[in-house]
XYZ file of C-alpha atoms in Angstrom:
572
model
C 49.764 -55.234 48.711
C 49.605 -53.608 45.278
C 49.937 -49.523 45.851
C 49.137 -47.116 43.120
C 50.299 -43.311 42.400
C 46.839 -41.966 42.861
C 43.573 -43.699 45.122
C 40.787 -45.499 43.432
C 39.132 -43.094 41.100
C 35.705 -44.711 41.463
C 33.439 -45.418 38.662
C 33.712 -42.922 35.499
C 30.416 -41.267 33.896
C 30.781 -42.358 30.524
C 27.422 -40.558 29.370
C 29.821 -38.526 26.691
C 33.232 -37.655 26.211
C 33.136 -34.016 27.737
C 31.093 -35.582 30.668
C 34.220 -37.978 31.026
C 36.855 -35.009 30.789
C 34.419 -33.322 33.621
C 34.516 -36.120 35.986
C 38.285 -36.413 35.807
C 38.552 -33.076 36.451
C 36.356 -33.318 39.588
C 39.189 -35.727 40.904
C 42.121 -33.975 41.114
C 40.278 -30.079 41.409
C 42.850 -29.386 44.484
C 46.425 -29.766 41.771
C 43.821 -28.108 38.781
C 43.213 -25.361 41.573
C 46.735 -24.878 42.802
C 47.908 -24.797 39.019
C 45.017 -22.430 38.105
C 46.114 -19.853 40.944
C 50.182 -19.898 39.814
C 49.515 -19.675 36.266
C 46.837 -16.387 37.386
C 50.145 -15.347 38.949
C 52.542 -15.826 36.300
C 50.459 -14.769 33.719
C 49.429 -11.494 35.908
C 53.323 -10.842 36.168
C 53.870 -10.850 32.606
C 50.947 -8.394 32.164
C 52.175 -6.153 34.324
C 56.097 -6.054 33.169
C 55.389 -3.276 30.618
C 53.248 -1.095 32.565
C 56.044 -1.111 34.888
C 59.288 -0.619 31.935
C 56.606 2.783 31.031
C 56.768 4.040 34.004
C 60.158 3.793 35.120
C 60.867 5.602 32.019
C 58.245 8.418 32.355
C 59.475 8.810 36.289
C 62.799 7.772 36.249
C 64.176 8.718 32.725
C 62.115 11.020 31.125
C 61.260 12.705 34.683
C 65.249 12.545 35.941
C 63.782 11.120 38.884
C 66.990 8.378 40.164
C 64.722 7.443 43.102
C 61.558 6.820 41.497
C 63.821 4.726 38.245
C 65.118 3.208 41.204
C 61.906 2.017 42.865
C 60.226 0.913 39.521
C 63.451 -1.326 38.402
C 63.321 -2.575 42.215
C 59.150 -3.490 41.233
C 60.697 -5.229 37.853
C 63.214 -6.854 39.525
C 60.421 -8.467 42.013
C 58.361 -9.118 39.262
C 60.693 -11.227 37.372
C 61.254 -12.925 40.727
C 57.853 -14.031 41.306
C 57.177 -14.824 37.576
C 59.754 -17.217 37.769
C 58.956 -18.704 40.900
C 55.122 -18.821 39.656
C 56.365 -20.436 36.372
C 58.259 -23.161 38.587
C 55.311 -24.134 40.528
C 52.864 -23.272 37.540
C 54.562 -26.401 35.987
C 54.643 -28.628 38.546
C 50.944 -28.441 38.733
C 50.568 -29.003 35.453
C 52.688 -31.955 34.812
C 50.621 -33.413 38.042
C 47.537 -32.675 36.689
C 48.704 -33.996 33.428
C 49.801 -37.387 35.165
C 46.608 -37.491 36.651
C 44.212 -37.751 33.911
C 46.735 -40.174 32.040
C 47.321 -42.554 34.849
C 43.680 -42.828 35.850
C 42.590 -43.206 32.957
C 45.120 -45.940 31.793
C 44.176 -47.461 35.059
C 40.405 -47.766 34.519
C 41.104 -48.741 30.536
C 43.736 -51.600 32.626
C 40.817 -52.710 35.059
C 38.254 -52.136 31.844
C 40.450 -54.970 30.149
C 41.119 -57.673 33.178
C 37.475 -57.619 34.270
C 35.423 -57.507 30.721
C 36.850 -61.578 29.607
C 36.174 -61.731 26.225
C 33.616 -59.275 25.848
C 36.321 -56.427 24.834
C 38.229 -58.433 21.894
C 34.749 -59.387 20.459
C 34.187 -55.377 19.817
C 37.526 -53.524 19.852
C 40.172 -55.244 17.952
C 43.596 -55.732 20.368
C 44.982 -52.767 18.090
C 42.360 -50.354 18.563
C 42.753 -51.070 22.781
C 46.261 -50.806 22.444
C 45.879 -47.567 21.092
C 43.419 -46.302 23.762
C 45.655 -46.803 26.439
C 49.015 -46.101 24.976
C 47.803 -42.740 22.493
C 44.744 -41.600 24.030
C 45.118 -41.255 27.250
C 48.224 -38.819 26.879
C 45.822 -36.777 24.812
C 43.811 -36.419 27.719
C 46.421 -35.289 30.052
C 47.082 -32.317 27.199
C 44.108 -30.705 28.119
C 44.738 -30.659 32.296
C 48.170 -29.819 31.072
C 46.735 -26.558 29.165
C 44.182 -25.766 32.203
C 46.043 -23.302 34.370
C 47.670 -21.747 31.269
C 44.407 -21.074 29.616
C 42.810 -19.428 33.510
C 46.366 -17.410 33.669
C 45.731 -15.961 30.077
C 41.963 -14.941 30.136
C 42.497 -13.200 33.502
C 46.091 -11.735 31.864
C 43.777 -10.726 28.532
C 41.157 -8.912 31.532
C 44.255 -6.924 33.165
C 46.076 -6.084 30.037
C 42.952 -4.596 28.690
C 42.450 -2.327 32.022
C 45.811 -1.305 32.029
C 45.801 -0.246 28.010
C 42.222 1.878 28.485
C 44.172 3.906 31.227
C 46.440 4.453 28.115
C 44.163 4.693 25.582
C 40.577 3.511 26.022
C 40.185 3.094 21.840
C 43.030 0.476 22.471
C 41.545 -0.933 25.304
C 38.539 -1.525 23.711
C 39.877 -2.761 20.670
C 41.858 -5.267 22.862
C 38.514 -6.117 25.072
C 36.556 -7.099 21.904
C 39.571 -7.545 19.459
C 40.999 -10.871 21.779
C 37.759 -12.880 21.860
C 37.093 -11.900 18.163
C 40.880 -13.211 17.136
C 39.972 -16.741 19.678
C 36.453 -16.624 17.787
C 38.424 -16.544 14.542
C 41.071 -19.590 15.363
C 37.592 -22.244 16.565
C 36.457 -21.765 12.684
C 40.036 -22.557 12.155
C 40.468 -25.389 14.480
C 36.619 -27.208 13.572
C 38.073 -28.858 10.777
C 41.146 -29.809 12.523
C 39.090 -31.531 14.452
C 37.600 -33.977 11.728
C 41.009 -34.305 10.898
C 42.519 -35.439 13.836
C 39.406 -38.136 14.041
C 40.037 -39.400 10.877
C 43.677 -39.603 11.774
C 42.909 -41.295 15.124
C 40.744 -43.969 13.078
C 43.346 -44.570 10.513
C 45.929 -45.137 13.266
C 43.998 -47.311 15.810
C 43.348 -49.789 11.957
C 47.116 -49.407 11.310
C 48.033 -50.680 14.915
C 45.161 -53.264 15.101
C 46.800 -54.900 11.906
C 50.458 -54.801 12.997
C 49.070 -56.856 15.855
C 46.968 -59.466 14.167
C 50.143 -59.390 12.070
C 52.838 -59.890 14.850
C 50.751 -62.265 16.761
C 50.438 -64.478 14.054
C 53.668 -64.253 12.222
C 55.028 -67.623 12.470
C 51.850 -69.228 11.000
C 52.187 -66.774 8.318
C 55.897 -67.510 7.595
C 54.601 -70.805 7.182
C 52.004 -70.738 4.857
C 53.730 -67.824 2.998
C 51.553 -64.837 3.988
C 54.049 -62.675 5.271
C 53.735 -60.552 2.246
C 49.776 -60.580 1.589
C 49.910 -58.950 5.981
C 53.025 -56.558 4.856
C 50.909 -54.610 1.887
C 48.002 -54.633 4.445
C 49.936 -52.824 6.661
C 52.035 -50.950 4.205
C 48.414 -49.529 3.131
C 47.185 -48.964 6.363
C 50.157 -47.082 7.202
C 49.986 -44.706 3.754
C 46.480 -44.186 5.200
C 47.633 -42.944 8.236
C 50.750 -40.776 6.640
C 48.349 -39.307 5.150
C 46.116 -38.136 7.426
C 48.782 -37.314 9.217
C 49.916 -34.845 6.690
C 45.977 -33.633 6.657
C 46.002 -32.601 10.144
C 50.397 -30.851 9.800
C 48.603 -28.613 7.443
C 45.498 -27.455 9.631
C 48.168 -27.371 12.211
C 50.348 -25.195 10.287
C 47.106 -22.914 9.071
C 46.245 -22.633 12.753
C 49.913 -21.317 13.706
C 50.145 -19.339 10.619
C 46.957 -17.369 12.130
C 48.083 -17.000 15.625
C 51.274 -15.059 13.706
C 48.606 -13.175 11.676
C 46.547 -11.871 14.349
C 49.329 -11.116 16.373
C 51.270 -9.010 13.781
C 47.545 -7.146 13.094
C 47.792 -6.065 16.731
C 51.354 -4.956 16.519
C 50.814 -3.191 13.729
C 47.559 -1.099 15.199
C 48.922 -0.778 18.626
C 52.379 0.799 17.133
C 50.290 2.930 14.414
C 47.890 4.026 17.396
C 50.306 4.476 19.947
C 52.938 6.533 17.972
C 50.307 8.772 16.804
C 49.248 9.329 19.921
C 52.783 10.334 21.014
C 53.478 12.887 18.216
C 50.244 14.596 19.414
C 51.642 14.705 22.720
C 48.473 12.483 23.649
C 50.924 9.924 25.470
C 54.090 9.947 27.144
C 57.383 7.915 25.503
C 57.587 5.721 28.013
C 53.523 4.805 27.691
C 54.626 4.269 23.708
C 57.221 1.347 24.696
C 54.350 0.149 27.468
C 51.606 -0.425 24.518
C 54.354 -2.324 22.264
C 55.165 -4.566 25.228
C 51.476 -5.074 25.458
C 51.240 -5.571 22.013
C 53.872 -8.332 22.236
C 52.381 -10.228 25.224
C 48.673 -10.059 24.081
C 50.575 -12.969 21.715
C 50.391 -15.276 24.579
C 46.732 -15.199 25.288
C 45.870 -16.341 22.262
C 48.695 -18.249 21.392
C 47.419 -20.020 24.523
C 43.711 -20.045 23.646
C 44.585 -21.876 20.429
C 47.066 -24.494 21.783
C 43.970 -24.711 24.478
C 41.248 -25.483 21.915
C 43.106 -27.863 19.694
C 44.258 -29.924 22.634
C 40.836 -30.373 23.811
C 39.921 -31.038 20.629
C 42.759 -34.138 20.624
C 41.349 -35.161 24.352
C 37.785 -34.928 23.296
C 38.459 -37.445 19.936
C 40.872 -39.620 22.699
C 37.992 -39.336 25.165
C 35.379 -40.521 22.917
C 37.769 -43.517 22.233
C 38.312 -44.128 26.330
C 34.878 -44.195 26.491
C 33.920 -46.881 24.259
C 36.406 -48.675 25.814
C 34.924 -48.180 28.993
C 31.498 -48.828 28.186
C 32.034 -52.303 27.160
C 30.356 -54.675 30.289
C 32.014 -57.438 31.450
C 29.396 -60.835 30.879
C 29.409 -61.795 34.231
C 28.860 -59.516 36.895
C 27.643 -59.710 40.740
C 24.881 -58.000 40.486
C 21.415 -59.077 41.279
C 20.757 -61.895 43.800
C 23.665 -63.549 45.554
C 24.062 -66.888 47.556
C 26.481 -68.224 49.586
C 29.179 -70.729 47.713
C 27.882 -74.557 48.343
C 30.523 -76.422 50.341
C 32.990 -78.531 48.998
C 32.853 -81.765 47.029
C 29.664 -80.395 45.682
C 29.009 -81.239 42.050
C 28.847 -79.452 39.423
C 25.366 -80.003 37.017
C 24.782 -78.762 33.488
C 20.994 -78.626 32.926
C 21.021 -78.039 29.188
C 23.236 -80.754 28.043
C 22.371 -83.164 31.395
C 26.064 -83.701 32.411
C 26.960 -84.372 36.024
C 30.126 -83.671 37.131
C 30.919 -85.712 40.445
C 33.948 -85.015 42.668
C 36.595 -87.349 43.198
C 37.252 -88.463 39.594
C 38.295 -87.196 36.195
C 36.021 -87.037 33.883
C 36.565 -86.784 30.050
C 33.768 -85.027 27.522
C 33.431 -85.859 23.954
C 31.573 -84.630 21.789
C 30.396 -85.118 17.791
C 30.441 -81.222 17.546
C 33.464 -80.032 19.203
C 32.012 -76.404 19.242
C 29.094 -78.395 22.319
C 31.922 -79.454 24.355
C 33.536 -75.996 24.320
C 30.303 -74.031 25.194
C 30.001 -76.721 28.065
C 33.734 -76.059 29.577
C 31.946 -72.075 29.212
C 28.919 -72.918 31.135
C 30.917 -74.687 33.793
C 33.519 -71.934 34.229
C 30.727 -69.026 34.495
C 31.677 -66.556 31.891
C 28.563 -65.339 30.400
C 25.650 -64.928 33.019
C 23.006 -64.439 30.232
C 23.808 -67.897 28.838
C 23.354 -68.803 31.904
C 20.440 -67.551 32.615
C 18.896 -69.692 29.759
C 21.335 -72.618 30.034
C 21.513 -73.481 34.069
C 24.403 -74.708 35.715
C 24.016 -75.511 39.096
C 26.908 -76.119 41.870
C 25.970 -78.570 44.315
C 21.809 -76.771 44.864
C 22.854 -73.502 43.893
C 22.792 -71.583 40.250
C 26.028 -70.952 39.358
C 25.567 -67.530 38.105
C 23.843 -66.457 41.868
C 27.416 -67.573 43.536
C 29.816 -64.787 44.063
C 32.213 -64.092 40.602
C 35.457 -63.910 43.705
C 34.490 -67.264 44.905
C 34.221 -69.228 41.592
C 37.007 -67.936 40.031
C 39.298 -69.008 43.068
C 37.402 -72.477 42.877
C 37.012 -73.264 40.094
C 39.601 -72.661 37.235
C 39.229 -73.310 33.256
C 42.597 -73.923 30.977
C 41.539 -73.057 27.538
C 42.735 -74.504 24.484
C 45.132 -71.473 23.153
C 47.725 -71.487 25.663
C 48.826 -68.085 26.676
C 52.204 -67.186 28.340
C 53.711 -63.708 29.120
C 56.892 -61.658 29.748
C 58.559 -62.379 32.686
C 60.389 -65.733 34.229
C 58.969 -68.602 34.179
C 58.445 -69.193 37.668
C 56.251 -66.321 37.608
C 54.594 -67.691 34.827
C 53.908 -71.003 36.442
C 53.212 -69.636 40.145
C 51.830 -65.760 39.336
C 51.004 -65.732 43.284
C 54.537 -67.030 44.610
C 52.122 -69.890 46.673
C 54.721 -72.992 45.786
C 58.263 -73.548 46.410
C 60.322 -74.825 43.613
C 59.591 -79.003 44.789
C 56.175 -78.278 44.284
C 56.208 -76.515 40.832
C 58.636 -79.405 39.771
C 55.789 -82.037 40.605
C 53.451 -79.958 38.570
C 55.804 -79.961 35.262
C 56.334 -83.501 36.010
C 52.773 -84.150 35.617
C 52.555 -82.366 32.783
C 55.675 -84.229 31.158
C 57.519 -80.848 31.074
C 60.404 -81.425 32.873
C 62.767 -81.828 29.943
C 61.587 -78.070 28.777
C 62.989 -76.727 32.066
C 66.452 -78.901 31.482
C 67.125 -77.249 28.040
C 66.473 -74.437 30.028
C 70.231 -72.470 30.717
C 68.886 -70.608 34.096
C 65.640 -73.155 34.307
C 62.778 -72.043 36.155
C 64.620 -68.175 36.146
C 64.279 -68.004 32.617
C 62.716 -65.120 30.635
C 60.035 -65.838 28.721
C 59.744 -63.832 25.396
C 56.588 -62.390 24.789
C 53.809 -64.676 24.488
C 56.182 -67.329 25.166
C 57.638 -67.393 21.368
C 60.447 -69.128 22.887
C 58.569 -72.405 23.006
C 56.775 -74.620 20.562
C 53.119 -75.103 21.009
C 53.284 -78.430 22.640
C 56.014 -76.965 25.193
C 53.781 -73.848 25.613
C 50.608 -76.591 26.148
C 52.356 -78.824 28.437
C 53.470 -75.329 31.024
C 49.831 -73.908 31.052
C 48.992 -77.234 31.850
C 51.447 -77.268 34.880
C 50.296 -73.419 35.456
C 46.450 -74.938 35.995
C 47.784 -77.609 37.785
C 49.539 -75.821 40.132
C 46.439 -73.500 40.949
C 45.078 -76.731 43.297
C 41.273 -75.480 42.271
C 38.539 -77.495 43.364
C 37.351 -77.764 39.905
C 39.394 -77.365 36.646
C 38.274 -77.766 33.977
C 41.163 -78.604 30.925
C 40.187 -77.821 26.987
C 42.328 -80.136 24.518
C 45.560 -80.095 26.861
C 47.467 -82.389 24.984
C 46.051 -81.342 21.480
C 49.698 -80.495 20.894
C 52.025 -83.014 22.341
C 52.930 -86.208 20.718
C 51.141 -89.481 21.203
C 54.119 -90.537 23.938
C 54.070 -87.468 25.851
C 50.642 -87.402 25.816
C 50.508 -91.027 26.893
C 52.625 -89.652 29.912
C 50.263 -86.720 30.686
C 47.709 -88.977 30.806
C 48.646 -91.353 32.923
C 50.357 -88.797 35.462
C 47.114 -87.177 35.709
C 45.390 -89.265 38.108
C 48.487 -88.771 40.575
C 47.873 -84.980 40.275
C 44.002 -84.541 40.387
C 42.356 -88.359 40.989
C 40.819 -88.767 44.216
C 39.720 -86.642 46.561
C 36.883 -84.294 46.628
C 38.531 -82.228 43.868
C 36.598 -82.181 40.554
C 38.709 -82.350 36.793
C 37.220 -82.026 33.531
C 39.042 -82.666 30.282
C 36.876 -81.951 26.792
C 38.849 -84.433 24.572
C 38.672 -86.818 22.050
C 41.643 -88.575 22.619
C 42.010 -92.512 23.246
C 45.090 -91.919 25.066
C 43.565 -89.680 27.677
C 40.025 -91.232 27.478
C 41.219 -94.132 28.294
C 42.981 -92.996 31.145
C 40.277 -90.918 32.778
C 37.322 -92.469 35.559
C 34.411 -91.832 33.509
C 33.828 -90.085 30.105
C 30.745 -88.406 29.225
C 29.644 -88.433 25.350
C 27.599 -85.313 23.419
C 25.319 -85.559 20.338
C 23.646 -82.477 19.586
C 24.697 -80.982 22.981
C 22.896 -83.333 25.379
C 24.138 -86.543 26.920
C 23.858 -89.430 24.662
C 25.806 -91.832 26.632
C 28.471 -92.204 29.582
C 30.779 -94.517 31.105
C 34.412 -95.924 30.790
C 35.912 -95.378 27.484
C 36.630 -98.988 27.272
C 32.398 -99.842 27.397
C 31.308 -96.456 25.195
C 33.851 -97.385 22.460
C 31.268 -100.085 21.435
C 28.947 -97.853 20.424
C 29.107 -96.749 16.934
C 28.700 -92.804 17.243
C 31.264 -92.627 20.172
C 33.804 -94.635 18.266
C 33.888 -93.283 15.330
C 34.610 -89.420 16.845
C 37.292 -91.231 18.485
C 38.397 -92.629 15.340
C 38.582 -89.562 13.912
C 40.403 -87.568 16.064
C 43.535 -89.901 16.303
C-alpha cells in the first residue's frame, strides 16, 4: 500500500488564490497553532531582554544593590534560556508547516495531472506544469513558513509599546502608531513588487515550457537541423526572464533599503528622545540603554512584516498558478448515473461510425481519414464523456460513459500511437504492477518480436531506462509498449499503429504472433492500421469512409474493392 507524509487533504476550494492559501491553512491549524504560540514566546522574550538589562542597571548598578543585579541577570539568564528553546521549537513548526503546504499541494497538482488525461497538456504547456509543481508550490510553503514569525512580532510590537509608555508615553505612542505607519509604508513599496514577481513568474514558466518542447524533441531537431532555430528561442526566453529577474532584485533591494531606513529613523528619535530625557533627569541611565535596546529590536517587527508581505505576495502569484492547474477537469468523470459493468465477452458497439466489435477475434480498422480511426480507438477507450454523450458507445447493453471510469480502465486498455517509456528498469516498465514473473514477460516481448532488444541488453530486463526511453529507437520503443499492453491481459485493447515503426519483417512477425497472444477467447483486440502485413493477419477488418462503416470482412475479400485497396496501397 502506497503511504504518504500527510492524510488525504480532500478536495481544495479553488474559488481564488487567497481562498486556496485559506483552505490549506485550515489543514494543518494544530502545527500553524503550535508555531504561532512559540514564536509569541520567542518573540515576547526578545521584547522583554531590555526592559530587564534597564533594570538590573538602575537596581543593581546604579542602586549598588548585588542582590537585586543578581536577581535581574538570574531573569536574563532565564530569558535567554527560554528564547532559545522557543526559537528551537519555533522552527520546527515552521519548517512543518512549510512542508505541509508544499507537499499537499504538489500532491493534489500530482493527482491534478494523473487523473485530467489530456485535458491538462491541451491548456498548460508541460513547461508551465512543471513549473507549478517544482517553483510554486515552495512559494506557498514561504508564507506558512513566515506565519508564526509574523503572530510573534505583532504581539512583540503590542508589548514593546507598553513597556516604552511606562518609559516615556510620547515614545510609546510614537511606537504604537509609528510601527503600523512604517508596515503601511513598505505595502506601497512591495505593490509593485508584486507585478514584478508575476511578470517574472510568466517569463519563467515560457522559458521552462520551451526548454521542454526543446529537450523532448531534440533528436528530431538534430535531424532536420533545428537545434539552433530552438537554442535562440530559448536563449530569448531566458534574457526575458534575466531580466525580470533583475526587475524584481531591485524592488527587492528598494524594499530592504527601507526596512534599514525606517529602522535607523527610530534609532535616531528613540536615542535623541531618550538622552534628552536623561539629561533632564526625566529617566534613569539604565531606562536610556532599555529604549536603545528597544530601538534595536523594534527592527524585527518590521523586518518581519516585510519579509511577511512579500512572501505572500510570491505564494499568492504561485497560488494563482496552483489554481489554474487545479481547476482544469478531467473529461471523464463518474459523476451522474452509474451502471453496473456488463459481463464478459460482451461487445463493444460504436453507434456513430456503426462498428461492432465482437469478442474472440482481432479485428483490424482502416480508414480513408486516419484522423476517423483515431477518434474511434477514443470512443472505445472512454476518454471524453461529452463526445460521448453525442457519439454512443455501448458495451454489451450498456453506455459506455454510465460504466464506472475504475472498471473500464482495468478492462479495457488503449496503446496509443506515441509510445511512452519512463525512468526506471525495464521490468518495471513492462510489468508497473509486479503481476508476471520473468517467463511470462518473456512471452509478451516474444510476441512483440522484442526479444533481441532485451539480448543487447548488458543486465536485460534490470536495465535502466533513460528518460523517456532515449535509449531505444522508435521501433524498439514501439515493439516494448506493445509487450507493456500485452502483458496487461485486458479484456479489450485496443492497439493504434503498433508496428508503424518496425520493419516490414518484424512486423510480419508481430503479426503473425499476435493471434497466439490475443486470438480466441472471449478477449476483444483492436488494431487501427493500414497495413497488409497485419491486415492480412487479423480475423476480420472493418473499413471507414467518412467515419461510418463502408465495408467489412477479411482483408483478402475487401482488397477488391477499389476505395479499400487503394488506402492500403498507400500506406505500404
Amino acid at each position: 500500500m502506497r503511504s504518504y507524509p500527510y492524510p488525504d487533504p480532500g478536495k481544495p476550494v479553488l474559488t481564488s488564490p487567497a481562498r486556496y492559501l485559506l483552505w490549506l491553512a485550515s489543514h494543518q491549524k494544530s502545527t500553524l497553532l503550535i508555531g504561532t504560540g512559540f514564536g509569541i514566546v520567542w518573540m515576547l522574550t526578545q521584547a522583554f531582554v531590555p526592559f530587564v538589562i534597564g533594570r538590573a542597571i538602575d537596581d543593581g548598578i546604579v542602586g549598588s544593590d548585588i542582590g537585586q543585579l543578581a536577581q535581574w541577570v538570574l531573569l536574563l539568564i532565564g530569558l535567554v534560556v527560554v528564547q532559545v528553546l522557543a526559537g528551537m521549537m519555533r522552527h520546527r513548526a515552521a519548517i512543518s508547516n512549510w512542508m505541509q503546504a508544499v507537499f499537499k499541494s504538489m500532491r493534489l497538482i500530482g493527482h491534478r495531472i494523473t487523473r485530467t488525461g489530456d485535458a491538462l497538456p491541451r491548456k498548460l504547456s508541460t513547461g508551465e506544469v512543471v513549473s507549478t509543481a517544482a517553483s510554486d508550490a515552495t512559494r506557498i510553503g514561504d508564507t506558512f513558513y513566515m506565519v508564526d514569525s509574523a503572530a510573534g512580532a505583532v504581539v512583540g510590537w503590542l508589548a514593546v509599546s507598553f513597556l516604552i509608555t511606562q518609559t516615556s508615553p510620547l515614545l510609546g505612542l510614537i511606537v504604537f502608531v509609528g510601527v503600523p505607519l512604517s508596515c503601511a509604508f513598505l505595502a506601497l513599496v512591495v505593490r509593485p513588487l508584486q507585478e514584478k514577481q508575476r511578470e517574472q513568474r510568466e517569463a519563467s514558466g515560457l522559458m521552462t515550457a520551451v526548454g521542454a518542447d526543446t529537450v523532448a524533441g531534440l533528436r528530431v531537431l538534430r535531424g532536420i537541423g533545428g537545434e539552433d532555430i530552438f537554442v535562440g528561442r530559448y536563449r530569448e526566453r531566458s534574457a526575458t526572464t534575466r531580466d525580470a529577474g533583475i526587475k524584481v532584485a531591485g524592488s527587492l533591494a528598494t524594499l530592504e533599503a527601507s526596512q534599514v531606513l525606517l529602522a535607523g529613523i527610530f534609532g535616531v528619535v528613540f536615542t535623541w528622545v531618550g538622552a534628552t530625557q536623561a539629561i533632564n533627569g526625566d529617566i534613569q541611565p539604565g531606562q536610556l540603554v532599555a529604549l536603545y535596546g528597544y530601538s534595536v529590536f523594534l527592527t524585527t517587527p518590521i523586518r518581519v512584516a516585510s519579509q511577511a508581505a512579500s512572501s505572500y505576495i510570491r505564494a499568492h502569484v504561485g497560488a494563482r498558478k496552483i489554481v489554474n492547474v487545479l481547476s482544469i477537469d478531467s473529461n471523464v468523470s463518474d459523476e451522474g448515473p452509474r451502471v453496473a459493468a456488463p459481463a464478459a465477452a460482451s461487445p463493444l458497439t460504436d453507434v456513430r461510425s456503426g462498428v461492432v466489435v465482437e469478442p474472440g477475434r482481432i479485428t483490424a480498422v482502416v480508414s480513408g481519414d486516419p484522423a476517423h480511426s483515431a477518434e474511434l480507438a477514443t470512443r472505445l477507450g472512454r476518454f471524453d464523456d461529452l463526445v460521448l454523450s453525442e457519439a454512443e458507445v455501448r458495451w454489451g447493453k450498456e453506455l459506455l460513459h454510465h460504466v464506472p471510469l475504475e472498471e473500464i480502465r482495468q478492462r479495457i486498455v488503449v496503446s496509443e500511437a506515441s509510445p511512452q517509456l519512463f525512468t526506471g528498469t525495464l521490468r518495471s516498465q513492462l510489468d508497473p504492477y509486479g503481476k508476471h514473473d520473468d517467463d511470462a514477460i518473456l512471452a509478451a516481448l516474444d510476441a512483440a518480436s522484442a526479444i533481441d532488444i532485451i539480448d543487447g541488453l548488458e543486465n536485460g530486463l534490470d536495465e535502466e531506462v533513460t528518460e523517456r526511453g532515449r535509449s531505444f529507437s522508435g521501433g524498439q520503443r514501439q515493439r516494448l509498449v506493445l509487450a507493456r499492453a500485452l502483458l496487461t491481459e485486458a479484456e479489450a485493447l485496443v492497439l493504434i499503429e503498433p508496428t508503424s515503426a518496425v520493419d516490414a519483417h518484424t512486423e510480419s512477425r508481430i503479426a503473425a504472433r499476435l493471434q497466439g497472444a490475443r486470438g480466441g477467447g472471449h478477449r476483444i483486440t483492436v488494431v487501427v492500421t493500414a497495413s497488409p502485413l497485419m491486415l492480412g493477419a487479423v480475423d476480420h477488418v472493418v473499413f471507414l469512409q467518412d467515419g461510418r462503416v463502408a465495408a467489412e470482412g477479411r482483408h483478402e475479400d475487401l482488397i477488391k474493392v477499389s476505395d479499400y485497396r487503394n488506402v492500403v496501397i498507400r500506406s505500404e
